[in-house]
Coordinates of C-alpha atoms and ligand atoms in Angstrom, one line a residue:
M1 CA 16.4 8.7 2.4
K2 CA 19.6 7.3 1.0
I3 CA 22.8 7.9 3.3
R4 CA 24.8 9.0 0.1
N5 CA 22.1 12.0 -0.1
I6 CA 23.3 13.2 3.4
S7 CA 26.3 15.2 3.9
L8 CA 29.2 14.3 6.0
R9 CA 28.5 17.4 8.1
V10 CA 25.0 16.5 8.9
I11 CA 26.0 12.7 9.6
L12 CA 28.7 13.8 12.1
I13 CA 26.4 16.1 13.8
L14 CA 23.6 13.6 14.1
V15 CA 26.2 10.8 15.4
L16 CA 27.5 13.2 17.7
T17 CA 24.2 14.1 19.1
V18 CA 23.3 10.8 19.5
V19 CA 26.2 9.6 21.4
F20 CA 26.0 12.9 23.4
V21 CA 22.5 12.0 24.5
V22 CA 23.0 8.3 25.1
A23 CA 26.1 9.1 27.1
T24 CA 24.6 11.5 29.0
I25 CA 21.4 9.4 29.9
G26 CA 23.7 6.5 30.5
F27 CA 25.9 8.5 33.0
T28 CA 23.0 10.0 34.7
I29 CA 21.7 6.4 35.4
F30 CA 25.0 5.3 36.3
D31 CA 25.7 8.3 38.7
I32 CA 22.1 8.1 40.5
R33 CA 22.9 4.4 41.2
I34 CA 26.5 5.2 42.4
Q35 CA 25.3 8.1 44.5
T36 CA 22.5 5.8 46.0
E37 CA 24.9 3.1 47.0
N38 CA 27.2 5.7 48.3
M39 CA 24.4 7.2 50.4
E40 CA 23.3 3.8 51.6
D41 CA 26.9 2.9 52.7
S42 CA 27.4 6.2 54.5
L43 CA 24.1 5.8 55.9
T44 CA 24.7 2.3 57.3
E45 CA 28.3 3.4 58.7
E46 CA 26.3 6.3 60.5
A47 CA 23.5 3.9 61.7
R48 CA 26.4 1.7 62.9
T49 CA 28.2 4.3 64.8
F50 CA 24.9 5.1 66.3
A51 CA 24.3 1.6 67.6
R52 CA 28.0 1.4 68.8
E53 CA 27.8 4.5 70.7
M54 CA 24.6 3.4 72.1
D55 CA 25.5 0.0 73.1
A56 CA 28.7 1.7 74.7
V57 CA 26.6 3.9 76.7
W58 CA 24.5 0.8 77.7
Q59 CA 27.6 -1.1 78.8
F60 CA 28.7 2.1 80.7
M61 CA 25.4 1.8 82.5
D62 CA 25.5 -1.8 83.1
N63 CA 29.1 -1.8 84.4
S64 CA 28.1 1.2 86.7
Q65 CA 25.0 -0.8 88.0
Y66 CA 26.9 -1.4 91.4
T67 CA 27.9 2.0 91.9
I68 CA 24.6 3.7 91.0
N69 CA 22.3 1.1 93.5
N70 CA 24.9 1.2 96.3
T71 CA 25.4 4.0 98.7
T72 CA 28.6 4.9 99.9
D73 CA 28.3 2.7 102.9
G74 CA 27.7 -0.3 100.8
T75 CA 23.7 -0.5 101.1
Y76 CA 22.0 -1.7 98.2
E77 CA 19.4 0.7 96.8
F78 CA 17.8 0.3 93.7
K79 CA 17.6 3.4 91.8
G80 CA 15.3 2.1 88.6
L81 CA 17.9 2.7 86.1
H82 CA 17.6 -0.7 84.5
C83 CA 18.3 -1.6 80.8
A84 CA 15.2 -0.5 79.2
I85 CA 15.2 2.8 80.9
V86 CA 18.7 3.4 79.9
G87 CA 18.0 2.4 76.2
K88 CA 14.9 4.6 76.0
S89 CA 16.7 7.5 77.5
V90 CA 19.8 7.1 75.4
G91 CA 17.9 6.7 72.2
A92 CA 16.1 9.6 73.1
I93 CA 19.4 11.7 74.0
F94 CA 20.8 10.8 70.5
S95 CA 17.6 11.3 68.6
A96 CA 17.5 15.1 69.9
G97 CA 18.8 17.6 67.8
N98 CA 18.3 15.5 64.7
N99 CA 15.1 13.9 63.1
Y100 CA 16.4 10.1 63.5
A101 CA 14.6 7.5 65.6
I102 CA 16.4 5.3 67.7
R103 CA 15.0 3.2 70.2
Y104 CA 15.2 -0.6 71.5
T105 CA 13.1 -3.1 70.6
N106 CA 12.4 -6.8 71.3
S107 CA 9.8 -9.5 70.2
E108 CA 8.5 -10.0 73.6
P109 CA 8.9 -6.3 75.2
R110 CA 8.4 -5.5 78.9
R111 CA 6.8 -2.4 77.5
A112 CA 4.2 -2.0 74.9
Q113 CA 6.3 0.8 73.3
D114 CA 9.2 -1.4 72.6
K115 CA 7.1 -3.8 70.5
P116 CA 8.5 -4.1 67.1
D117 CA 7.0 -3.0 63.9
A118 CA 7.1 -5.0 60.6
F119 CA 10.6 -4.4 59.4
E120 CA 11.8 -4.9 63.2
S121 CA 10.1 -8.2 63.4
E122 CA 11.7 -9.3 59.9
A123 CA 15.1 -8.2 61.3
L124 CA 14.7 -9.9 64.6
A125 CA 13.4 -13.2 62.9
L126 CA 16.5 -13.2 60.8
F127 CA 19.0 -12.6 63.7
N128 CA 17.1 -15.7 65.6
E129 CA 17.4 -17.7 62.5
S130 CA 21.1 -17.2 62.1
S131 CA 23.8 -15.8 64.4
E132 CA 25.6 -14.8 61.4
V133 CA 23.1 -12.2 60.6
R134 CA 23.7 -9.0 63.0
E135 CA 22.1 -6.4 60.9
L136 CA 19.6 -5.6 58.6
S137 CA 19.2 -2.3 56.6
R138 CA 17.0 -1.0 53.8
I139 CA 15.6 2.0 52.3
V140 CA 11.8 2.0 52.1
G141 CA 10.0 4.2 50.3
N142 CA 7.7 7.1 50.8
D143 CA 4.3 4.9 50.4
P144 CA 2.0 5.4 53.4
E145 CA 0.8 1.9 53.1
D146 CA 4.3 0.5 53.2
V147 CA 4.4 -1.7 56.4
N148 CA 8.3 -1.4 56.3
R149 CA 7.7 2.4 57.1
A150 CA 8.2 3.3 60.7
R151 CA 5.4 5.4 62.1
T152 CA 7.8 7.4 64.4
S153 CA 7.0 10.7 65.8
A154 CA 9.6 12.2 63.6
D155 CA 8.1 10.7 60.4
T156 CA 8.0 13.5 57.6
G157 CA 6.5 11.0 54.9
A158 CA 9.8 11.0 53.3
A159 CA 11.7 7.9 52.1
Q160 CA 13.4 6.1 54.9
F161 CA 16.7 4.5 56.0
R162 CA 15.9 1.7 58.0
Y163 CA 18.8 -0.1 60.3
V164 CA 18.2 -2.8 62.8
Q165 CA 21.2 -4.3 64.7
A166 CA 21.1 -7.4 67.0
L167 CA 21.8 -7.2 70.7
S168 CA 23.2 -10.1 72.3
V169 CA 22.2 -11.3 75.8
N170 CA 25.5 -11.1 77.9
E171 CA 26.1 -11.9 81.6
S172 CA 24.6 -8.9 83.2
C173 CA 21.5 -9.4 81.2
L174 CA 20.8 -12.7 82.8
E175 CA 20.1 -11.0 86.1
C176 CA 16.9 -9.8 84.9
H177 CA 16.0 -11.8 81.9
G178 CA 17.7 -15.1 82.6
E179 CA 16.4 -18.2 84.5
P180 CA 14.3 -19.6 85.9
V181 CA 11.4 -18.4 83.8
G182 CA 8.7 -16.5 85.6
E183 CA 10.7 -15.5 88.5
I184 CA 10.0 -11.8 89.6
D185 CA 13.2 -9.7 89.1
I186 CA 14.3 -6.7 90.8
T187 CA 12.6 -4.5 88.4
G188 CA 9.1 -6.3 89.3
F189 CA 9.0 -8.2 86.1
E190 CA 8.9 -11.8 85.2
K191 CA 12.2 -13.3 84.2
E192 CA 12.0 -14.3 80.1
G193 CA 14.8 -17.2 80.8
W194 CA 17.3 -16.2 78.2
T195 CA 20.4 -17.6 77.8
L196 CA 23.9 -16.5 77.2
D197 CA 24.6 -14.9 73.4
S198 CA 21.0 -15.4 72.6
I199 CA 19.2 -12.4 70.8
G200 CA 18.1 -10.0 73.5
G201 CA 16.4 -7.5 71.2
A202 CA 17.8 -4.9 68.7
I203 CA 18.6 -1.4 68.1
S204 CA 16.5 0.2 65.5
I205 CA 17.4 3.4 63.5
V206 CA 15.2 5.1 61.5
I207 CA 16.6 8.3 59.3
P208 CA 14.7 10.4 57.0
L209 CA 16.0 10.7 53.4
E210 CA 14.5 13.8 52.6
Q211 CA 17.8 15.7 53.2
Q212 CA 20.0 12.9 51.8
Y213 CA 17.9 12.6 48.7
Q214 CA 18.1 16.3 48.1
A215 CA 22.0 16.0 48.7
L216 CA 21.8 13.4 46.1
R217 CA 19.9 15.1 43.8
D218 CA 22.3 18.2 44.2
N219 CA 25.1 15.8 43.5
V220 CA 23.9 14.2 40.4
I221 CA 22.9 17.4 38.8
R222 CA 26.3 18.8 39.6
D223 CA 27.8 15.7 38.3
V224 CA 25.5 15.5 35.0
S225 CA 26.1 19.4 34.2
F226 CA 29.9 18.8 34.8
F227 CA 29.7 15.8 32.1
L228 CA 27.2 17.8 29.8
L229 CA 29.9 20.4 29.8
L230 CA 32.7 18.1 29.3
A231 CA 31.0 16.0 26.5
T232 CA 29.9 19.6 24.7
F233 CA 33.4 20.7 24.9
I234 CA 34.6 17.1 23.3
G235 CA 32.1 17.3 20.9
V236 CA 32.9 20.7 19.9
V237 CA 36.6 19.7 19.5
V238 CA 35.8 16.7 17.5
F239 CA 33.6 18.5 15.2
G240 CA 36.1 21.3 14.6
L241 CA 38.8 18.7 14.1
M242 CA 36.7 17.0 11.6
T243 CA 36.0 20.4 10.0
V244 CA 39.4 21.5 9.7
F245 CA 41.0 18.2 8.8
V246 CA 38.6 16.1 6.7
L247 CA 35.5 18.3 6.0
R248 CA 37.3 21.3 4.5
P249 CA 40.1 19.2 2.6
L250 CA 37.2 17.1 1.3
E251 CA 35.1 20.7 0.1
S252 CA 38.4 21.7 -1.7
M253 CA 38.9 18.3 -3.4
K254 CA 35.6 18.3 -4.4
R255 CA 36.1 21.7 -5.9
A256 CA 39.1 20.5 -7.4
F257 CA 37.6 17.5 -8.9
G258 CA 34.7 19.6 -10.6
E259 CA 37.3 22.0 -12.0
V260 CA 39.2 19.3 -13.4
G261 CA 36.1 17.4 -14.7
A262 CA 35.3 20.9 -16.3
G263 CA 38.7 20.6 -18.1
R264 CA 40.6 23.0 -16.3
L265 CA 43.4 20.7 -15.8
S266 CA 45.8 23.2 -14.3
Q267 CA 44.2 22.5 -10.6
S268 CA 46.6 21.9 -7.7
M269 CA 45.8 21.8 -4.3
D270 CA 47.7 22.6 -1.4
N271 CA 48.2 20.1 1.4
A272 CA 49.6 22.7 4.0
G273 CA 47.9 22.2 7.6
T274 CA 46.4 18.7 6.6
A275 CA 46.7 15.6 8.2
R276 CA 49.1 13.0 6.7
E277 CA 46.3 10.7 5.1
V278 CA 44.6 13.8 3.5
A279 CA 48.0 15.0 2.7
S280 CA 48.8 12.2 0.7
L281 CA 45.2 12.1 -0.9
I282 CA 45.7 15.6 -1.8
D283 CA 49.2 14.5 -3.3
R284 CA 47.6 11.9 -5.5
F285 CA 45.0 14.1 -6.8
N286 CA 48.0 16.5 -7.8
A287 CA 50.1 14.1 -9.4
M288 CA 46.9 12.7 -11.3
A289 CA 46.0 16.3 -12.6
Q290 CA 49.7 16.4 -13.7
E291 CA 49.5 13.4 -15.4
L292 CA 46.1 14.2 -17.0
R293 CA 47.5 17.6 -18.1
V294 CA 50.3 15.9 -19.6
T295 CA 48.2 13.2 -21.4
Y296 CA 46.0 15.8 -22.7
E297 CA 48.6 17.9 -24.1
G298 CA 49.9 15.0 -25.7
L299 CA 46.6 14.0 -27.0
E300 CA 46.3 17.7 -28.3
D301 CA 49.6 17.3 -30.0
Q302 CA 48.4 14.0 -31.5
V303 CA 44.8 15.6 -32.8
T304 CA 46.9 18.4 -34.3
E305 CA 49.2 15.9 -35.9
R306 CA 46.4 13.9 -37.0
T307 CA 44.3 16.8 -38.4
L308 CA 47.5 17.7 -40.5
D309 CA 47.9 13.9 -41.8
L310 CA 44.2 14.3 -42.5
R311 CA 44.5 17.4 -44.5
R312 CA 47.5 16.1 -46.5
A313 CA 45.4 13.1 -47.2
N314 CA 42.4 15.2 -48.3
E315 CA 44.7 17.2 -50.4
E316 CA 46.0 13.9 -52.0
L317 CA 42.6 12.7 -52.5
A318 CA 41.7 16.1 -54.2
A319 CA 44.6 15.9 -56.4
Q320 CA 43.8 12.2 -57.2
R321 CA 40.0 13.4 -57.9
D322 CA 41.3 16.1 -60.3
S323 CA 43.4 13.6 -62.0
L324 CA 40.5 10.9 -62.2
E325 CA 38.4 13.8 -63.4
V326 CA 40.9 14.2 -66.2
L327 CA 41.0 10.7 -67.0
S328 CA 37.4 10.5 -66.8
A329 CA 37.1 13.3 -69.4
Q330 CA 39.7 11.5 -71.3
L331 CA 37.8 8.2 -71.2
A332 CA 34.6 10.2 -72.0
K333 CA 36.3 11.3 -75.1
E334 CA 37.9 8.1 -75.9
S335 CA 34.5 6.4 -75.2
Q336 CA 32.9 8.8 -77.7
V337 CA 35.7 7.8 -80.0
K338 CA 34.9 4.3 -79.6
T339 CA 31.1 4.7 -80.1
D340 CA 32.0 6.7 -83.2
L341 CA 34.4 3.8 -84.2
L342 CA 31.6 1.2 -83.5
S343 CA 29.0 2.8 -85.4
M344 CA 31.2 3.4 -88.2
V345 CA 32.2 -0.2 -88.4
N346 CA 28.6 -1.1 -87.9
H347 CA 27.6 0.7 -90.9
E348 CA 30.8 1.0 -93.1
L349 CA 31.9 -2.6 -92.5
R350 CA 29.0 -4.8 -92.1
T351 CA 26.8 -3.5 -95.1
P352 CA 29.5 -4.0 -97.6
L353 CA 30.6 -7.5 -96.1
T354 CA 27.1 -8.6 -96.0
S355 CA 26.9 -7.5 -99.7
I356 CA 29.9 -9.4 -100.5
I357 CA 28.9 -12.4 -99.0
T358 CA 25.5 -12.2 -100.7
L359 CA 27.4 -11.7 -104.0
A360 CA 29.7 -14.5 -103.5
Q361 CA 27.1 -17.0 -102.6
I362 CA 25.0 -15.9 -105.8
A363 CA 28.3 -16.1 -107.8
L364 CA 28.5 -19.9 -106.5
D365 CA 24.9 -20.7 -106.8
S366 CA 24.8 -19.4 -110.2
G367 CA 26.9 -22.4 -111.5
N368 CA 28.7 -20.2 -114.2
A369 CA 31.9 -19.9 -112.7
D370 CA 34.6 -22.3 -113.4
V371 CA 36.7 -24.4 -111.0
E372 CA 39.3 -21.6 -110.4
E373 CA 36.5 -18.9 -110.0
R374 CA 34.6 -21.0 -107.8
K375 CA 37.7 -21.5 -105.4
S376 CA 38.1 -17.7 -105.4
W377 CA 34.5 -16.9 -104.6
E378 CA 34.7 -19.7 -101.9
E379 CA 37.8 -18.1 -100.2
V380 CA 35.8 -14.3 -100.5
R381 CA 32.7 -15.9 -98.9
K382 CA 34.7 -17.7 -96.1
S383 CA 36.9 -14.8 -95.3
S384 CA 34.2 -12.4 -95.5
S385 CA 32.0 -14.4 -93.0
V386 CA 35.0 -15.0 -90.5
L387 CA 35.3 -11.3 -91.0
L388 CA 31.8 -10.5 -90.2
G389 CA 31.7 -13.0 -87.2
M390 CA 34.6 -11.1 -85.6
I391 CA 32.7 -7.5 -86.3
N392 CA 29.7 -9.0 -84.8
N393 CA 31.4 -10.5 -81.8
M394 CA 33.2 -7.0 -81.3
L395 CA 30.0 -5.2 -81.6
D396 CA 28.1 -7.5 -79.2
I397 CA 31.0 -6.9 -76.6
A398 CA 30.9 -3.0 -77.0
R399 CA 27.2 -3.1 -76.6
S400 CA 27.4 -5.4 -73.4
D401 CA 30.1 -2.9 -71.9
A402 CA 28.0 -0.2 -72.6
G403 CA 25.2 -1.8 -70.8
S404 CA 22.8 -1.9 -73.7
M405 CA 22.6 -5.7 -73.9
A406 CA 19.0 -6.3 -73.5
V407 CA 17.8 -9.7 -72.8
S408 CA 14.5 -11.0 -73.8
S409 CA 12.7 -14.0 -72.1
E410 CA 10.3 -15.5 -74.8
I411 CA 9.2 -19.2 -75.4
M412 CA 11.8 -20.9 -77.6
D413 CA 11.7 -24.3 -79.6
L414 CA 15.4 -25.4 -79.2
G415 CA 14.9 -27.5 -82.3
D416 CA 14.4 -24.2 -84.3
I417 CA 17.6 -22.9 -82.9
I418 CA 19.5 -26.1 -83.7
A419 CA 17.9 -26.0 -87.2
T420 CA 19.0 -22.3 -87.7
A421 CA 22.5 -22.9 -86.6
Q422 CA 22.9 -26.0 -89.0
G423 CA 21.9 -23.6 -91.9
T424 CA 24.6 -21.1 -90.8
L425 CA 27.4 -23.8 -89.6
G426 CA 26.5 -26.1 -92.6
P427 CA 28.5 -24.4 -95.4
L428 CA 31.4 -23.9 -93.1
A429 CA 31.4 -27.5 -92.1
I430 CA 31.4 -28.6 -95.8
N431 CA 34.2 -26.3 -96.6
A432 CA 36.2 -27.6 -93.7
R433 CA 35.3 -31.5 -94.8
V434 CA 33.8 -31.7 -91.3
T435 CA 30.7 -33.9 -90.6
L436 CA 28.0 -31.8 -89.1
K437 CA 25.3 -33.5 -86.8
T438 CA 22.3 -32.4 -85.1
S439 CA 20.0 -34.3 -82.5
V440 CA 17.3 -33.2 -80.4
A441 CA 15.6 -35.6 -77.9
P442 CA 11.8 -36.1 -78.1
D443 CA 11.4 -35.0 -74.5
V444 CA 13.1 -31.7 -74.7
P445 CA 10.5 -29.1 -73.6
L446 CA 10.2 -25.5 -74.9
V447 CA 12.3 -23.1 -72.8
Y448 CA 12.5 -19.5 -71.7
G449 CA 15.0 -17.5 -73.1
D450 CA 16.3 -15.1 -75.6
F451 CA 16.4 -16.7 -79.3
E452 CA 18.8 -14.3 -80.8
K453 CA 21.2 -14.7 -78.1
M454 CA 20.9 -18.5 -77.8
Q455 CA 21.5 -18.6 -81.4
R456 CA 24.7 -16.5 -81.1
I457 CA 25.8 -18.8 -78.6
L458 CA 25.5 -21.8 -81.1
E459 CA 26.6 -20.0 -84.0
N460 CA 30.0 -19.3 -81.8
L461 CA 30.2 -22.6 -80.3
G462 CA 29.7 -24.5 -83.7
T463 CA 32.1 -22.2 -85.5
N464 CA 35.0 -23.0 -82.9
A465 CA 34.1 -26.6 -83.2
V466 CA 34.4 -26.7 -86.9
K467 CA 37.4 -24.3 -86.7
F468 CA 39.4 -26.5 -84.4
T469 CA 38.5 -30.1 -85.9
A470 CA 40.4 -31.2 -88.7
S471 CA 38.8 -32.1 -91.7
G472 CA 37.4 -35.8 -91.7
G473 CA 36.3 -35.1 -88.0
V474 CA 32.8 -34.8 -86.5
V475 CA 31.0 -31.8 -85.0
A476 CA 27.6 -32.6 -83.1
L477 CA 24.9 -30.3 -81.9
S478 CA 22.4 -31.9 -79.5
V479 CA 19.8 -31.0 -77.1
S480 CA 18.9 -33.5 -74.3
V481 CA 17.1 -33.7 -70.8
E482 CA 19.3 -34.3 -67.9
A483 CA 17.7 -37.5 -66.2
E484 CA 18.5 -36.3 -62.6
T485 CA 18.0 -32.8 -62.6
E486 CA 15.5 -32.6 -65.7
D487 CA 17.7 -29.5 -66.8
V488 CA 17.9 -29.2 -70.6
L489 CA 21.4 -29.5 -72.1
V490 CA 22.4 -27.9 -75.3
Q491 CA 25.9 -29.5 -76.1
V492 CA 28.4 -28.6 -78.9
S493 CA 30.9 -31.3 -79.3
D494 CA 34.0 -32.0 -81.7
N495 CA 36.6 -34.4 -81.8
G496 CA 39.2 -31.6 -82.8
I497 CA 42.3 -30.5 -81.1
G498 CA 40.9 -30.4 -77.6
I499 CA 41.8 -27.9 -74.8
A500 CA 44.5 -28.2 -72.2
E501 CA 42.9 -28.6 -68.8
E502 CA 44.6 -25.5 -67.4
D503 CA 43.1 -23.4 -70.2
Q504 CA 39.5 -24.7 -69.8
E505 CA 38.7 -22.1 -67.5
R506 CA 40.5 -19.1 -69.1
I507 CA 39.2 -19.5 -72.6
F508 CA 36.0 -17.8 -71.4
E509 CA 37.9 -14.7 -70.8
R510 CA 38.3 -12.0 -73.4
F511 CA 40.9 -12.2 -75.8
F512 CA 42.1 -15.3 -74.7
Q513 CA 43.4 -17.6 -77.1
V514 CA 45.2 -21.1 -76.2
D515 CA 48.1 -20.6 -78.5
S516 CA 48.8 -17.6 -80.7
S517 CA 50.2 -20.1 -83.6
T518 CA 46.9 -22.0 -83.5
T519 CA 45.3 -18.3 -84.0
R520 CA 47.7 -17.8 -86.7
I521 CA 46.3 -21.0 -88.1
Y522 CA 42.7 -20.8 -87.4
G523 CA 42.3 -16.9 -87.0
G524 CA 39.8 -15.4 -84.6
S525 CA 39.9 -12.5 -81.9
G526 CA 39.5 -14.4 -78.6
L527 CA 36.0 -12.7 -78.0
G528 CA 33.8 -15.7 -79.0
L529 CA 33.8 -17.5 -75.8
A530 CA 33.5 -14.3 -73.5
L531 CA 30.2 -13.6 -75.3
V532 CA 29.2 -17.0 -74.9
R533 CA 29.3 -16.7 -71.5
E534 CA 27.9 -13.3 -71.0
Y535 CA 24.8 -14.5 -73.1
A536 CA 24.4 -17.4 -71.2
V537 CA 24.8 -16.0 -67.7
A538 CA 22.5 -13.0 -68.6
Q539 CA 19.7 -15.5 -69.4
G540 CA 20.4 -17.7 -66.2
F541 CA 21.9 -20.2 -67.9
G542 CA 25.3 -22.1 -67.0
I543 CA 28.0 -22.7 -69.3
S544 CA 31.0 -25.3 -68.8
V545 CA 33.4 -27.2 -71.0
E546 CA 34.8 -30.8 -71.1
S547 CA 37.8 -31.5 -73.2
E548 CA 40.7 -33.6 -73.8
L549 CA 43.7 -32.4 -75.5
G550 CA 43.9 -34.2 -79.1
E551 CA 40.4 -35.9 -78.4
G552 CA 37.8 -33.0 -78.4
S553 CA 35.8 -30.8 -76.8
T554 CA 32.2 -30.6 -75.5
F555 CA 30.9 -27.3 -74.6
T556 CA 27.4 -27.5 -72.5
V557 CA 24.8 -24.5 -72.1
R558 CA 22.7 -25.8 -69.2
I559 CA 19.0 -24.5 -69.0
P560 CA 17.7 -24.9 -65.6
K561 CA 14.4 -26.6 -65.2
A562 CA 12.7 -23.6 -63.9
D563 CA 13.2 -22.1 -67.2
T564 CA 11.4 -24.8 -69.0
V565 CA 7.8 -24.2 -70.0
D566 CA 5.3 -26.5 -68.0
F567 CA 2.1 -26.5 -69.9
S568 CA 0.2 -28.1 -67.1
E569 CA 1.1 -25.2 -65.0
E570 CA 0.0 -22.8 -67.6
D571 CA -3.2 -24.2 -68.2
E572 CA -4.0 -23.9 -64.3
Ligands
LIG601 P1 38.6 -17.4 -81.1 O1 37.8 -16.1 -81.9 O2 40.0 -17.1 -80.9 O3 38.0 -18.6 -81.4 P2 37.2 -17.8 -78.7 O4 36.8 -16.8 -77.5 O5 36.0 -18.1 -79.4 O6 38.2 -16.8 -79.6 O7 38.0 -19.1 -78.3 C1 39.1 -18.7 -77.5 C2 40.0 -19.7 -77.8 O8 39.5 -21.1 -77.0 C3 40.4 -20.1 -79.1 O9 41.5 -19.3 -79.5 C4 40.8 -21.4 -78.9 O10 42.1 -21.6 -78.6 C5 40.0 -22.2 -77.7 N1 38.9 -22.9 -78.3 C6 37.9 -22.4 -78.6 N2 36.9 -23.4 -78.7 C7 37.5 -24.5 -79.2 C8 37.3 -26.0 -79.3 N3 36.1 -26.3 -79.6 N4 38.3 -26.8 -79.6 C9 39.7 -26.4 -79.4 N5 39.9 -25.2 -78.9 C10 38.9 -24.3 -78.8

């Protein structure tokens, strides 16, 4: 489960609970330890007090030996109240009324009951080892096998506090326990040979811990209960504060963001009763909502404005469309007029012109006409041919514009085309006193193309060449194969007036004529080369011109190798 799927409230409760449990366990352990230490300290103090009191009584009895053992007249009469008896009695008196066991013990006791147990022996050994160590205390458990437990008459089976304090040998002890060793003392026992300040035994105190443990338990329960109450109170206060100052404002912010997200930008939050950080967050939210509101309103205005613009543009477009429709209708009408005109030109001009040319040719061929008549017939034939050429060009252009120009791809022999062109151009050349030369290289292959269009290309180029070459000039029609590319080149060259470099590209444009004065001299419509280019391009051929003013021009139709007929391929 990812943390972002858990609500802050749940996280808070979980964290508080964990802190609560850990703190309670920690506090309980700490409290038990402190209470135990305190108990040990107070028990040690209590045991010390007992030992001191016992010692004091002992001292008193020691100091009072003379009084006890001497009668009023000064006669010594031993009463038997020696230290061992006193120690035992005082211990018994101190133990009375409580369940403590207090006694005297010694490593080599005169009486068997004073023999030390394991704990006491350990203490006595420590005291004998170092004069610094004067007491030993420890809590021993309630394990019956534990050798450190005191098997006293008061043993309740509970854990015990054991305390042993060293007893030093003083002056009065030496009387019964000092030198010489083995001498029989006043009480009838052999002297041990103790020396001054050596360890003459110990006071041993055993305190059963039943009540103390009960008290300790009560104390711990009381402390932990108080701690629990306090921790619960703090937890509730923290949770309440978090709810009021963080969770609730967050909830309302979530709601407010949701509203803004849904487009209700009029949202505004109240920051009253919130902490500074949250209040500043709310203020920023309000500012953001306000900014969004302003932007949105601005956007709406912009959208309205743009819609208006768009509507206006649409209206303009509609108006333009209407006028275009009108224009289109007009054009359609004009186009119809043009078509009508063209068909009229076709039928009404071409037919009679062809007849006139034929008639002129017949008259010229008949040989009946005299020189003057021949001149006239010649003029008629020439003008009619020029006119027919112009009309043909116009009709071709019109067809091309109407999209009805069909291009076929058939196998052509360029030699045939040159021969046909020679037939058409021959009379014109003779008339213009221009030499017409033709040449077809022997390696020229057959090509794919439109025979008729190719013929029209050569006619137009040839007519121009003748037209723009002064009498005595030479016009050459040639077909060759370019060595590097193996393209076939059909070229029409002349040594006529030539074309300036800046005009060489433009001459292929419709109605372009280099100079209107020449037009007047040579006639023409400016459509011939435009058609040449269209025909060439339609067949996939290239067209170019090389020319120099006053030197002549060469027009080249480039038929790519791909359009040549390869018989070896066809055979396959
Ligand atoms: P046009 O009917 O006027 O000859 P073209 O399109 O055939 O129209 O030719 C356009 C112009 O290009 C001509 O008017 C002429 O100025 C120039 N032109 C064409 N061929 C030649 C040429 N062989 N020598 C010089 N100028 C030429």
